Amino acid sequence: MAGRSGSHDLLVSHEFFILVLVVVTALGFDFTNGFHDTANAMATSIATKALKPRTAVALAGILNLVGAFLSVEVALTVTNAVVKIQDKTGAPKAELLSDGGGALLLIVLAGLVGGIIWNLFTWLLGLPSSSSHALFGGLIGATVAGLGWAGVNWNGDGSKLDGVVGKVLLPALLSPVIAGVVAAFGTWVIYRITLGVAQRFTDQGFRWGQIGSASLVSLAHGTNDAQKTMGVITLALIAAGDWTDTGAVPLWVKVACALAIALGTYVGGWRIIRTLGKGIVEITPQQGMAAQSASAAVILASSHLGFALSTTHVATGSIVGAGIGQPRAVVRWKVAGRMIGAWLITVPAAGVVGALMWWLGHLVGGAGGALLIFVVLLAASAAMYLHSRRRPVSEHNVNEDWEPVAPVSVSG
Amino acid sequence: MHNVTFALDSAWRVLLTCLILGAGLPILFAAGIRALAWSSGGEPTVTETGVAVPAPRPAGKVLAYACFTVVVLAVLLGITFIVASGFGKAITFDHVIPTLIDK
């Protein structure tokens, strides 16, 4: 691949440069996907001290890595759920390739940037929002900007659950409720069964149960989420003419995506882990196990039935459910409300960023435009990272009381 | 509207499956823990002559580990399911014992 840019004209080497930016940005998105979602699997195990924070994120990272390699099912048509830039086989639409693939690459790049910026912003606020929605939102925004409203697959073609309504909106409404009902029911029955059992039995036993169920969620996450980035990168490679097989993902893409999501998971989005583990309910090992089992079951059953959903929505729904099911437990509805608010605006917000990025890139045009939005991404990421250092959340303070009992001095 | 119909159709299936697996298995696990606690015969009590340790009940232990075994087997089945679907296989329960088939 490296040798071809020299032997071609300037136009092609421009496309190659944009392609490199797309691949790097996609891996960056995969990384944020990992650390944004560590909490989904591990927040409750960290909160109940079933696992030490570092052990928990390491376990989740390894299982995501394994999961990413297990998902050999081709996810090339991932963008078809929401936008019309590919045909049914996964090949890019011909009209987007007339200039050497630049039109499609710009849409994908702008969409990815929209997704990353929204992921980082919600992380800064400690809000668990869906990474898949951020990606879809960014792609929708960039597509609307680039191709107009008709470029968006709003409602599918009526043959199956599809489009923005079928793959994004309805699952987002239904999946947290299902997970919540299952977790609430499980928590309540477990509470009745273990009433009066000495704590030395319940604490020890349910911590093991938590570790097992959390591992299952991590594995399922790796199989579900890493695929999306693999699909996006392969689409970009096809658009740029560097890959032709629509039935397979190049091995290096698979390896790079698996490593990116595992590394992101291991770094751990501590701010989000804190919100999910400590912010919504003060969780017991029993509730933790009920919540994680509900999450694992809902994620696996849904993917089996072709019901696309966000692990974040499921995990949050489960934890709220575990709070409702436990007699005398207090659910902090204010925190839950902020999360639901973030869910509602994830797609439009990432979409607005994606659209702005597309316009910016289009205005400058070519490789320069792509480079400009990449630099904007780097600047925005650096700014948000620096802002996060003012009030850092790490493995050391992730389990501090949500509402401080006495005024504490904040340092560092 | 077709999307709403499809979604609700999937949703109740997911809910039903998950009440059995996602709530049922941890409930079984909890029953195992209760059996384990019962097998110890209760808490030791302090009497005039010293500490009385209650007689253990082995049946409780058997029951407990039976529960845990079922849970572990179900989880292993779940992992097999994830791995299998990644490699284009599916699990069928047609022959009662779960078997792998091509999708």
XYZ file of C-alpha atoms in Angstrom, chain A residues 81-335:
255
model
C -28.740 0.813 9.456
C -28.887 4.592 9.385
C -27.447 6.048 6.176
C -27.377 5.223 2.481
C -23.700 5.319 1.545
C -23.350 1.583 0.836
C -25.416 -0.896 -1.113
C -26.749 -4.164 0.280
C -23.529 -6.095 -0.364
C -21.489 -3.581 1.597
C -19.898 -1.946 -1.439
C -19.879 1.852 -1.389
C -22.461 3.608 -3.594
C -20.919 4.191 -7.014
C -21.884 7.892 -7.186
C -19.744 8.562 -4.093
C -16.665 7.112 -5.726
C -16.483 9.325 -8.817
C -13.647 11.388 -7.359
C -11.601 8.448 -6.141
C -13.699 7.876 -3.015
C -13.062 11.295 -1.489
C -16.777 12.100 -1.050
C -17.422 8.960 0.942
C -14.223 9.261 2.970
C -15.111 12.798 4.019
C -18.572 11.699 5.217
C -17.089 8.822 7.208
C -14.316 10.968 8.671
C -16.699 13.769 9.697
C -19.091 11.223 11.185
C -16.346 9.582 13.233
C -15.136 12.956 14.507
C -18.715 13.781 15.580
C -18.912 10.472 17.434
C -15.580 10.895 19.226
C -16.224 14.486 20.301
C -19.618 13.552 21.760
C -18.145 10.493 23.496
C -15.432 12.594 25.111
C -17.856 15.327 26.113
C -20.235 12.901 27.844
C -17.240 11.222 29.486
C -16.153 14.617 30.816
C -19.606 15.005 32.361
C -19.467 11.429 33.671
C -22.549 10.468 31.680
C -22.901 6.969 30.276
C -24.181 7.610 26.762
C -24.270 5.117 23.934
C -21.144 4.911 21.757
C -23.115 3.264 18.957
C -25.560 6.167 19.012
C -22.673 8.626 18.930
C -21.258 6.866 15.847
C -24.644 6.659 14.151
C -25.429 10.274 15.067
C -22.130 11.486 13.620
C -22.673 9.515 10.412
C -26.261 10.766 10.069
C -25.144 14.379 10.530
C -22.291 14.084 8.035
C -24.573 12.340 5.535
C -27.288 14.995 5.826
C -24.634 17.656 5.264
C -23.063 15.803 2.349
C -26.015 14.158 0.599
C -29.088 15.863 2.019
C -31.921 14.448 4.119
C -32.682 11.761 1.540
C -29.308 10.144 2.278
C -30.591 9.011 5.662
C -32.306 5.641 6.096
C -35.085 6.845 8.415
C -37.506 3.969 8.496
C -36.088 1.032 6.534
C -37.920 -0.616 3.666
C -40.605 -2.319 5.742
C -39.188 -5.827 5.506
C -37.426 -5.819 8.867
C -36.513 -3.706 11.871
C -34.340 -1.084 10.190
C -33.464 2.569 9.796
C -33.040 5.294 12.402
C -36.440 4.429 13.894
C -35.947 0.669 13.921
C -32.255 0.442 14.838
C -31.799 3.473 17.039
C -34.988 5.037 18.373
C -37.180 2.048 19.281
C -34.412 -0.114 20.801
C -33.319 2.879 22.877
C -36.844 3.199 24.262
C -37.473 -0.511 24.816
C -34.134 -2.063 25.824
C -33.552 -0.152 29.098
C -37.129 -0.911 30.159
C -36.738 -4.634 29.433
C -33.386 -4.768 31.243
C -34.857 -2.791 34.144
C -37.859 -5.102 34.533
C -35.643 -8.212 34.465
C -33.158 -6.751 36.962
C -35.917 -5.493 39.286
C -37.644 -8.879 39.278
C -34.339 -10.715 39.851
C -33.269 -8.363 42.641
C -36.600 -8.629 44.441
C -36.728 -12.440 44.400
C -33.048 -12.703 45.405
C -33.720 -10.283 48.256
C -36.587 -12.486 49.496
C -34.537 -15.679 49.163
C -31.466 -14.393 50.977
C -33.381 -12.566 53.730
C -31.903 -13.695 57.047
C -28.899 -15.449 55.479
C -25.660 -14.461 57.226
C -23.761 -11.757 55.383
C -20.581 -13.834 55.216
C -22.389 -16.192 52.825
C -24.136 -13.598 50.691
C -21.187 -11.214 50.276
C -18.738 -13.887 49.295
C -21.094 -15.834 47.031
C -22.625 -12.939 45.173
C -19.252 -11.362 44.534
C -18.318 -14.454 42.555
C -21.653 -14.259 40.797
C -20.950 -10.643 39.950
C -17.537 -11.402 38.508
C -19.007 -14.130 36.316
C -21.911 -12.068 35.030
C -19.731 -8.987 34.472
C -17.292 -11.092 32.440
C -20.128 -12.239 30.233
C -21.165 -8.623 29.598
C -17.546 -7.707 28.680
C -17.269 -10.566 26.235
C -20.589 -9.715 24.604
C -19.468 -6.082 24.374
C -16.274 -7.037 22.545
C -18.175 -9.123 20.009
C -20.773 -6.405 19.408
C -18.899 -3.130 19.378
C -15.495 -3.843 17.852
C -17.253 -5.057 14.693
C -18.735 -1.654 14.023
C -15.348 0.009 13.684
C -14.033 -2.912 11.627
C -16.948 -2.371 9.244
C -16.336 1.369 8.976
C -12.594 0.983 8.280
C -13.188 -1.705 5.667
C -15.782 0.508 3.973
C -13.189 3.297 3.781
C -10.596 0.896 2.348
C -13.016 -0.239 -0.331
C -13.939 3.350 -1.168
C -10.275 4.240 -1.604
C -9.676 1.165 -3.750
C -7.371 -0.584 -1.284
C -9.628 -3.550 -0.612
C -12.193 -5.234 -2.823
C -13.635 -8.178 -0.899
C -17.037 -7.245 0.545
C -17.206 -10.612 2.291
C -14.279 -10.202 4.651
C -12.425 -7.764 6.866
C -8.611 -7.492 6.419
C -6.737 -9.177 9.257
C -4.784 -6.068 10.238
C -8.081 -4.170 10.612
C -9.395 -6.866 12.922
C -6.223 -6.861 15.026
C -6.034 -3.054 15.198
C -9.708 -2.709 16.193
C -9.497 -5.446 18.808
C -6.414 -3.820 20.352
C -7.945 -0.327 20.272
C -11.160 -1.331 22.048
C -9.280 -3.487 24.583
C -6.808 -0.722 25.349
C -9.642 1.792 25.735
C -11.447 -0.571 28.080
C -8.301 -1.052 30.138
C -7.699 2.701 30.461
C -11.183 2.804 31.962
C -13.625 5.690 31.863
C -13.474 6.204 35.616
C -15.878 9.154 35.580
C -18.568 6.984 34.016
C -17.754 3.976 36.193
C -18.293 6.206 39.207
C -21.671 7.462 37.984
C -22.977 3.998 37.145
C -21.544 2.267 40.199
C -22.127 4.876 42.887
C -24.351 7.565 41.404
C -27.659 5.840 40.727
C -27.993 3.465 43.676
C -25.818 2.286 46.550
C -25.481 -1.217 45.235
C -25.156 -4.514 47.128
C -23.491 -7.634 45.680
C -26.968 -9.186 45.241
C -28.184 -6.208 43.224
C -24.936 -6.149 41.276
C -25.299 -9.737 40.218
C -28.974 -9.320 39.335
C -28.183 -6.221 37.267
C -25.239 -7.758 35.398
C -27.107 -10.984 34.683
C -30.038 -9.018 33.320
C -27.655 -6.998 31.124
C -25.855 -10.071 29.821
C -29.119 -11.854 29.047
C -30.697 -8.861 27.306
C -27.601 -8.162 25.175
C -27.214 -11.786 24.101
C -30.903 -12.491 23.537
C -31.305 -9.279 21.547
C -28.359 -9.882 19.266
C -29.760 -13.360 18.642
C -33.118 -11.889 17.649
C -31.629 -9.130 15.516
C -32.716 -6.400 17.891
C -29.900 -3.841 17.714
C -29.283 -2.167 21.006
C -26.789 -0.193 23.011
C -25.001 -1.960 25.867
C -24.986 1.360 27.709
C -28.775 1.647 27.722
C -29.122 -1.944 28.868
C -26.555 -1.630 31.662
C -28.092 1.570 32.966
C -31.627 0.168 32.794
C -30.477 -2.883 34.742
C -28.878 -0.850 37.508
C -31.961 1.352 37.903
C -34.056 -1.841 37.931
C -31.868 -3.333 40.650
C -32.498 -0.175 42.676
C -36.269 -0.402 42.210
C -36.391 -4.119 43.059
C -34.540 -3.815 46.365
C -36.850 -2.814 49.239
C -35.753 0.455 50.868
C -33.084 1.168 48.259
C -32.937 4.758 47.081
C -32.690 5.457 43.363
C -31.203 8.888 42.625
C -33.668 9.843 39.928
C -31.939 13.151 39.342
C -28.807 11.314 38.176
